């Protein structure tokens, strides 16, 4: 196996490289940041540049594209759509190509923006919400599907919700400027917020919000399986925790184990349950993280002085 990874310097990319290093040849297509990892070949260029993609794809057997953008309209179509198009074009024409594994997202099926009265399975129709990020996730999945139909491209889509690593979950609950991602909790409540408080998010019906997550190590394990599992071909899989995170469970656990105060936060979002039964049944994959492990690992994690937290939403 000779694996090409784009976005290899990101959260998922680095974890995937570490998981597979020593088991196969790995090549990284790097743009703004370099990947200095022993045994990993780096090719430099933009994913939107066909010549750079062609050089990166030379002799490659497997592809995992992880380069992405968030709500950045000036960049997202070049990276998520044009870049994916060039990768798919090179893959279908390559004499060495064997398999393509796309990491989709629950943004493609509406995330918690739309009401889903039953668990969300892989048959849910695409339902992008406002903004360019959700649209890009829909376009990625549809493009891959059409290459499967038109060219018989050997590929798999792993649809993931919000991906957590290290202390991410802790800072996803912050009322301060160090908030990771969203929602912006402080803007949704009036009055003072106690130090160390965590949000008890309420959904649009006033009940504790349920939201889907996956830990990066569980996602990376699913990728490793999908790279050569025969049952993965031509399939889309929800890759997530067995149950969504219930914010009532979160605040109860943190109040009990760490004495943290709780602030109720009303939102307009809807509770959702992303169903991972298909991945467990066909791939034999099972997530190791549940809600309490996600919480405890995030609160117990301590960063070293040379590993400061960067307050931005990483790809």
Short mmCIF file of C-alpha atoms in Angstrom, two decimals:
data_model
loop_
_atom_site.label_atom_id
_atom_site.label_comp_id
_atom_site.label_asym_id
_atom_site.label_seq_id
_atom_site.Cartn_x
_atom_site.Cartn_y
_atom_site.Cartn_z
CA UNK A 1 0.00 0.00 0.00
CA UNK A 2 1.19 3.49 -0.89
CA UNK A 3 -1.13 5.96 0.81
CA UNK A 4 -1.62 9.61 -0.08
CA UNK A 5 -2.96 11.83 2.70
CA UNK A 6 -3.96 15.44 2.10
CA UNK A 7 -4.39 17.66 5.14
CA UNK A 8 -1.83 15.48 6.87
CA UNK A 9 -0.77 18.26 9.25
CA UNK A 10 -4.28 18.59 10.70
CA UNK A 11 -5.80 16.80 13.67
CA UNK A 12 -7.03 13.74 11.82
CA UNK A 13 -4.13 13.67 9.40
CA UNK A 14 -1.46 13.55 12.08
CA UNK A 15 -3.32 10.86 13.99
CA UNK A 16 -3.78 8.79 10.84
CA UNK A 17 -0.12 9.08 9.88
CA UNK A 18 0.91 7.99 13.37
CA UNK A 19 -1.54 5.06 13.28
CA UNK A 20 -0.33 3.76 9.90
CA UNK A 21 3.33 4.74 9.95
CA UNK A 22 5.46 1.63 9.57
CA UNK A 23 2.61 -0.42 8.08
CA UNK A 24 2.64 1.15 4.61
CA UNK A 25 4.30 3.84 2.52
CA UNK A 26 2.79 7.25 3.27
CA UNK A 27 2.97 10.40 1.17
CA UNK A 28 1.61 13.75 2.34
CA UNK A 29 0.50 16.55 0.04
CA UNK A 30 1.44 19.68 2.01
CA UNK A 31 0.54 23.29 1.30
CA UNK A 32 0.90 25.85 4.11
CA UNK A 33 2.51 23.57 6.70
CA UNK A 34 5.11 20.83 6.36
CA UNK A 35 4.92 17.40 7.96
CA UNK A 36 8.24 16.50 9.56
CA UNK A 37 7.71 12.83 10.34
CA UNK A 38 10.29 10.10 9.80
CA UNK A 39 9.33 7.69 7.06
CA UNK A 40 6.71 9.98 5.50
CA UNK A 41 7.34 11.52 2.09
CA UNK A 42 6.13 15.08 1.55
CA UNK A 43 5.04 16.62 -1.74
CA UNK A 44 4.42 20.36 -1.74
CA UNK A 45 1.72 22.23 -3.62
CA UNK A 46 -1.90 23.28 -3.65
CA UNK A 47 -4.62 20.65 -3.80
CA UNK A 48 -6.40 22.96 -6.26
CA UNK A 49 -3.44 22.67 -8.68
CA UNK A 50 -3.83 19.64 -10.95
CA UNK A 51 -0.09 19.36 -11.58
CA UNK A 52 0.59 19.21 -7.84
CA UNK A 53 -2.11 16.59 -7.39
CA UNK A 54 -0.73 14.56 -10.31
CA UNK A 55 2.73 14.55 -8.74
CA UNK A 56 1.30 13.55 -5.37
CA UNK A 57 -0.80 10.75 -6.91
CA UNK A 58 2.07 9.17 -8.84
CA UNK A 59 2.25 5.48 -7.91
CA UNK A 60 -0.33 5.84 -5.13
CA UNK A 61 -2.68 2.94 -4.33
CA UNK A 62 -4.90 4.47 -1.62
CA UNK A 63 -6.11 8.03 -1.00
CA UNK A 64 -7.49 9.69 2.14
CA UNK A 65 -8.27 13.38 1.50
CA UNK A 66 -8.40 15.32 4.77
CA UNK A 67 -7.73 18.87 3.56
CA UNK A 68 -10.78 21.02 4.26
CA UNK A 69 -11.95 24.48 5.25
CA UNK A 70 -14.68 25.75 7.52
CA UNK A 71 -16.75 28.88 6.83
CA UNK A 72 -14.20 30.42 4.45
CA UNK A 73 -16.00 31.21 1.17
CA UNK A 74 -12.84 32.47 -0.56
CA UNK A 75 -11.07 29.11 -0.14
CA UNK A 76 -13.54 26.31 0.45
CA UNK A 77 -14.51 25.49 -3.14
CA UNK A 78 -10.88 25.34 -4.26
CA UNK A 79 -9.99 22.96 -1.45
CA UNK A 80 -13.10 20.86 -0.91
CA UNK A 81 -14.51 20.68 -4.43
CA UNK A 82 -11.84 21.49 -7.01
CA UNK A 83 -9.17 19.67 -5.02
CA UNK A 84 -11.34 16.60 -4.58
CA UNK A 85 -12.19 16.66 -8.29
CA UNK A 86 -8.51 16.55 -9.26
CA UNK A 87 -7.85 13.71 -6.81
CA UNK A 88 -10.77 11.71 -8.21
CA UNK A 89 -9.69 12.39 -11.79
CA UNK A 90 -6.15 11.21 -11.10
CA UNK A 91 -7.44 8.19 -9.18
CA UNK A 92 -9.68 6.96 -11.98
CA UNK A 93 -6.87 7.28 -14.54
CA UNK A 94 -4.12 5.80 -12.35
CA UNK A 95 -2.87 2.26 -13.12
CA UNK A 96 -1.89 1.74 -9.47
CA UNK A 97 -5.01 3.12 -7.74
CA UNK A 98 -6.98 0.73 -5.51
CA UNK A 99 -9.17 2.62 -3.04
CA UNK A 100 -10.38 6.10 -2.02
CA UNK A 101 -11.65 6.85 1.50
CA UNK A 102 -13.49 10.15 1.91
CA UNK A 103 -14.21 11.62 5.35
CA UNK A 104 -17.65 13.15 5.09
CA UNK A 105 -19.49 15.00 7.83
CA UNK A 106 -22.86 15.12 9.53
CA UNK A 107 -23.12 18.70 8.23
CA UNK A 108 -24.14 17.03 4.94
CA UNK A 109 -27.31 15.73 6.59
CA UNK A 110 -28.20 18.82 8.57
CA UNK A 111 -26.28 18.25 11.80
CA UNK A 112 -28.47 19.62 14.63
CA UNK A 113 -29.90 22.43 12.52
CA UNK A 114 -32.89 20.43 11.28
CA UNK A 115 -35.22 18.24 13.31
CA UNK A 116 -34.70 14.50 12.87
CA UNK A 117 -37.50 12.61 14.66
CA UNK A 118 -35.76 9.24 14.22
CA UNK A 119 -32.07 8.19 14.29
CA UNK A 120 -30.12 9.46 11.28
CA UNK A 121 -28.90 6.59 9.11
CA UNK A 122 -26.88 6.57 5.92
CA UNK A 123 -30.11 6.75 3.89
CA UNK A 124 -30.87 10.29 5.10
CA UNK A 125 -31.05 12.69 2.15
CA UNK A 126 -28.49 15.47 1.92
CA UNK A 127 -29.70 18.58 3.72
CA UNK A 128 -27.13 21.37 3.86
CA UNK A 129 -27.83 24.29 6.17
CA UNK A 130 -26.83 27.94 5.64
CA UNK A 131 -23.19 28.69 4.92
CA UNK A 132 -20.52 27.21 2.69
CA UNK A 133 -19.15 24.45 4.92
CA UNK A 134 -22.25 22.24 4.97
CA UNK A 135 -22.64 22.77 1.23
CA UNK A 136 -19.07 21.64 0.66
CA UNK A 137 -19.68 18.42 2.62
CA UNK A 138 -22.74 17.67 0.48
CA UNK A 139 -20.82 18.33 -2.73
CA UNK A 140 -17.95 16.08 -1.62
CA UNK A 141 -20.23 13.14 -0.90
CA UNK A 142 -22.25 13.57 -4.10
CA UNK A 143 -19.11 13.86 -6.22
CA UNK A 144 -17.71 10.64 -4.77
CA UNK A 145 -21.02 8.86 -5.32
CA UNK A 146 -21.11 9.94 -8.97
CA UNK A 147 -17.58 8.68 -9.54
CA UNK A 148 -18.68 5.35 -8.10
CA UNK A 149 -21.59 5.28 -10.56
CA UNK A 150 -19.88 6.64 -13.66
CA UNK A 151 -16.47 5.02 -13.33
CA UNK A 152 -16.90 2.24 -10.78
CA UNK A 153 -14.39 4.04 -8.57
CA UNK A 154 -13.47 1.87 -5.59
CA UNK A 155 -14.26 4.11 -2.67
CA UNK A 156 -15.84 4.55 0.75
CA UNK A 157 -17.33 7.50 2.61
CA UNK A 158 -16.99 7.68 6.39
CA UNK A 159 -19.44 10.30 7.66
CA UNK A 160 -18.19 11.78 10.93
CA UNK A 161 -19.69 14.33 13.33
CA UNK A 162 -17.54 16.79 15.30
CA UNK A 163 -14.11 15.24 15.85
CA UNK A 164 -12.60 15.55 19.34
CA UNK A 165 -8.98 15.17 20.47
CA UNK A 166 -7.03 15.86 23.67
CA UNK A 167 -8.74 18.77 25.50
CA UNK A 168 -11.05 19.77 22.63
CA UNK A 169 -14.23 18.77 24.41
CA UNK A 170 -13.35 20.77 27.50
CA UNK A 171 -12.91 23.94 25.48
CA UNK A 172 -16.02 23.27 23.40
CA UNK A 173 -17.86 23.98 26.69
CA UNK A 174 -16.07 27.23 27.54
CA UNK A 175 -17.90 30.50 28.17
CA UNK A 176 -14.63 32.38 27.58
CA UNK A 177 -12.51 33.57 24.68
CA UNK A 178 -10.82 30.16 24.59
CA UNK A 179 -14.02 28.56 23.24
CA UNK A 180 -13.34 25.82 20.68
CA UNK A 181 -15.91 25.80 17.90
CA UNK A 182 -19.44 26.63 18.91
CA UNK A 183 -22.11 27.54 19.75
CA UNK A 184 -20.94 30.82 21.32
CA UNK A 185 -22.37 30.02 24.75
CA UNK A 186 -21.71 33.42 26.32
CA UNK A 187 -23.80 35.17 23.66
CA UNK A 188 -26.77 32.92 24.41
CA UNK A 189 -27.17 33.80 28.10
CA UNK A 190 -27.81 37.01 30.02
CA UNK A 191 -26.10 38.01 33.24
CA UNK A 192 -22.96 36.80 34.92
CA UNK A 193 -21.57 33.32 34.44
CA UNK A 194 -19.78 31.66 37.41
CA UNK A 195 -16.09 30.84 36.99
CA UNK A 196 -15.60 27.37 35.54
CA UNK A 197 -19.26 27.03 34.61
CA UNK A 198 -20.31 24.59 31.90
CA UNK A 199 -23.37 24.96 29.67
CA UNK A 200 -26.40 22.74 29.96
CA UNK A 201 -27.52 23.25 26.36
CA UNK A 202 -31.25 22.99 25.79
CA UNK A 203 -32.69 22.12 22.40
CA UNK A 204 -35.46 24.00 20.61
CA UNK A 205 -38.07 22.08 22.63
CA UNK A 206 -36.45 23.02 25.95
CA UNK A 207 -34.99 19.58 26.61
CA UNK A 208 -31.29 18.82 27.17
CA UNK A 209 -29.56 18.87 23.79
CA UNK A 210 -28.15 15.64 22.32
CA UNK A 211 -25.29 16.17 19.87
CA UNK A 212 -23.04 13.72 18.02
CA UNK A 213 -19.26 13.46 18.42
CA UNK A 214 -16.44 11.08 17.57
CA UNK A 215 -12.97 10.87 19.09
CA UNK A 216 -10.14 11.14 16.59
CA UNK A 217 -8.68 7.76 17.60
CA UNK A 218 -12.00 6.03 16.87
CA UNK A 219 -12.27 7.76 13.49
CA UNK A 220 -8.70 6.87 12.56
CA UNK A 221 -9.35 3.23 13.41
CA UNK A 222 -12.38 3.27 11.10
CA UNK A 223 -10.22 4.73 8.31
CA UNK A 224 -7.60 2.02 8.82
CA UNK A 225 -10.30 -0.66 8.52
CA UNK A 226 -11.97 0.92 5.48
CA UNK A 227 -8.71 1.08 3.52
CA UNK A 228 -8.82 -2.64 2.74
CA UNK A 229 -12.10 -4.09 4.03
CA UNK A 230 -14.10 -5.65 1.16
CA UNK A 231 -17.45 -4.70 2.74
CA UNK A 232 -16.50 -1.00 2.70
CA UNK A 233 -16.49 -0.65 -1.09
CA UNK A 234 -19.18 1.63 -2.45
CA UNK A 235 -20.62 2.30 1.00
CA UNK A 236 -21.23 5.26 3.29
CA UNK A 237 -20.89 4.74 7.03
CA UNK A 238 -21.78 6.92 10.00
CA UNK A 239 -18.71 6.86 12.24
CA UNK A 240 -19.57 8.25 15.67
CA UNK A 241 -20.02 7.40 19.34
CA UNK A 242 -22.66 4.77 20.14
CA UNK A 243 -24.88 7.47 21.62
CA UNK A 244 -24.89 11.23 21.16
CA UNK A 245 -23.55 13.37 23.96
CA UNK A 246 -26.42 14.42 26.24
CA UNK A 247 -25.61 17.80 27.80
CA UNK A 248 -27.57 16.83 30.91
CA UNK A 249 -25.25 13.83 31.33
CA UNK A 250 -22.24 16.09 30.74
CA UNK A 251 -23.18 18.70 33.34
CA UNK A 252 -24.28 16.07 35.89
CA UNK A 253 -20.95 14.27 35.53
CA UNK A 254 -18.87 17.45 35.80
CA UNK A 255 -20.85 18.71 38.78
CA UNK A 256 -20.41 15.36 40.54
CA UNK A 257 -16.75 14.69 39.71
CA UNK A 258 -15.30 18.21 39.56
CA UNK A 259 -17.81 20.41 41.33
CA UNK A 260 -18.37 22.65 38.33
CA UNK A 261 -21.35 25.04 38.27
CA UNK A 262 -23.93 24.65 35.54
CA UNK A 263 -25.69 27.31 33.45
CA UNK A 264 -28.74 26.44 31.36
CA UNK A 265 -28.40 27.73 27.80
CA UNK A 266 -31.44 27.76 25.52
CA UNK A 267 -30.66 27.16 21.83
CA UNK A 268 -32.55 26.82 18.57
CA UNK A 269 -30.85 23.50 17.78
CA UNK A 270 -32.44 20.06 17.59
CA UNK A 271 -31.29 16.89 19.29
CA UNK A 272 -30.08 14.23 16.85
CA UNK A 273 -28.92 10.63 17.04
CA UNK A 274 -26.43 9.54 14.37
CA UNK A 275 -26.78 5.76 13.98
CA UNK A 276 -23.48 3.84 13.65
CA UNK A 277 -24.97 0.33 13.43
CA UNK A 278 -23.97 -0.14 9.78
CA UNK A 279 -20.26 0.45 10.48
CA UNK A 280 -20.34 -1.93 13.43
CA UNK A 281 -22.21 -4.61 11.47
CA UNK A 282 -20.32 -4.52 8.16
CA UNK A 283 -16.83 -3.39 9.26
CA UNK A 284 -16.62 -4.81 12.78
CA UNK A 285 -15.67 -1.34 13.99
CA UNK A 286 -16.64 -0.18 17.48
CA UNK A 287 -15.93 3.18 19.12
CA UNK A 288 -13.99 3.07 22.37
CA UNK A 289 -15.13 6.49 23.59
CA UNK A 290 -18.38 7.12 25.42
CA UNK A 291 -19.51 10.39 26.99
CA UNK A 292 -17.75 9.96 30.33
CA UNK A 293 -14.44 8.97 28.76
CA UNK A 294 -14.71 11.94 26.39
CA UNK A 295 -15.23 14.27 29.37
CA UNK A 296 -12.61 12.80 31.68
CA UNK A 297 -9.86 12.60 29.04
CA UNK A 298 -10.47 16.23 28.06
CA UNK A 299 -10.34 17.50 31.66
CA UNK A 300 -7.35 15.35 32.62
CA UNK A 301 -5.25 16.37 29.62
CA UNK A 302 -2.38 18.74 30.40
CA UNK A 303 -0.54 20.56 27.65
CA UNK A 304 3.21 20.99 27.72
CA UNK A 305 4.72 24.51 27.44
CA UNK A 306 5.68 23.81 23.80
CA UNK A 307 2.13 22.71 22.94
CA UNK A 308 -0.06 25.79 23.50
CA UNK A 309 -3.73 25.62 22.64
CA UNK A 310 -4.48 27.46 19.41
CA UNK A 311 -7.90 29.11 19.63
CA UNK A 312 -9.20 28.39 16.17
CA UNK A 313 -11.28 25.74 14.50
CA UNK A 314 -8.76 23.29 12.99
CA UNK A 315 -9.33 21.32 9.82
#
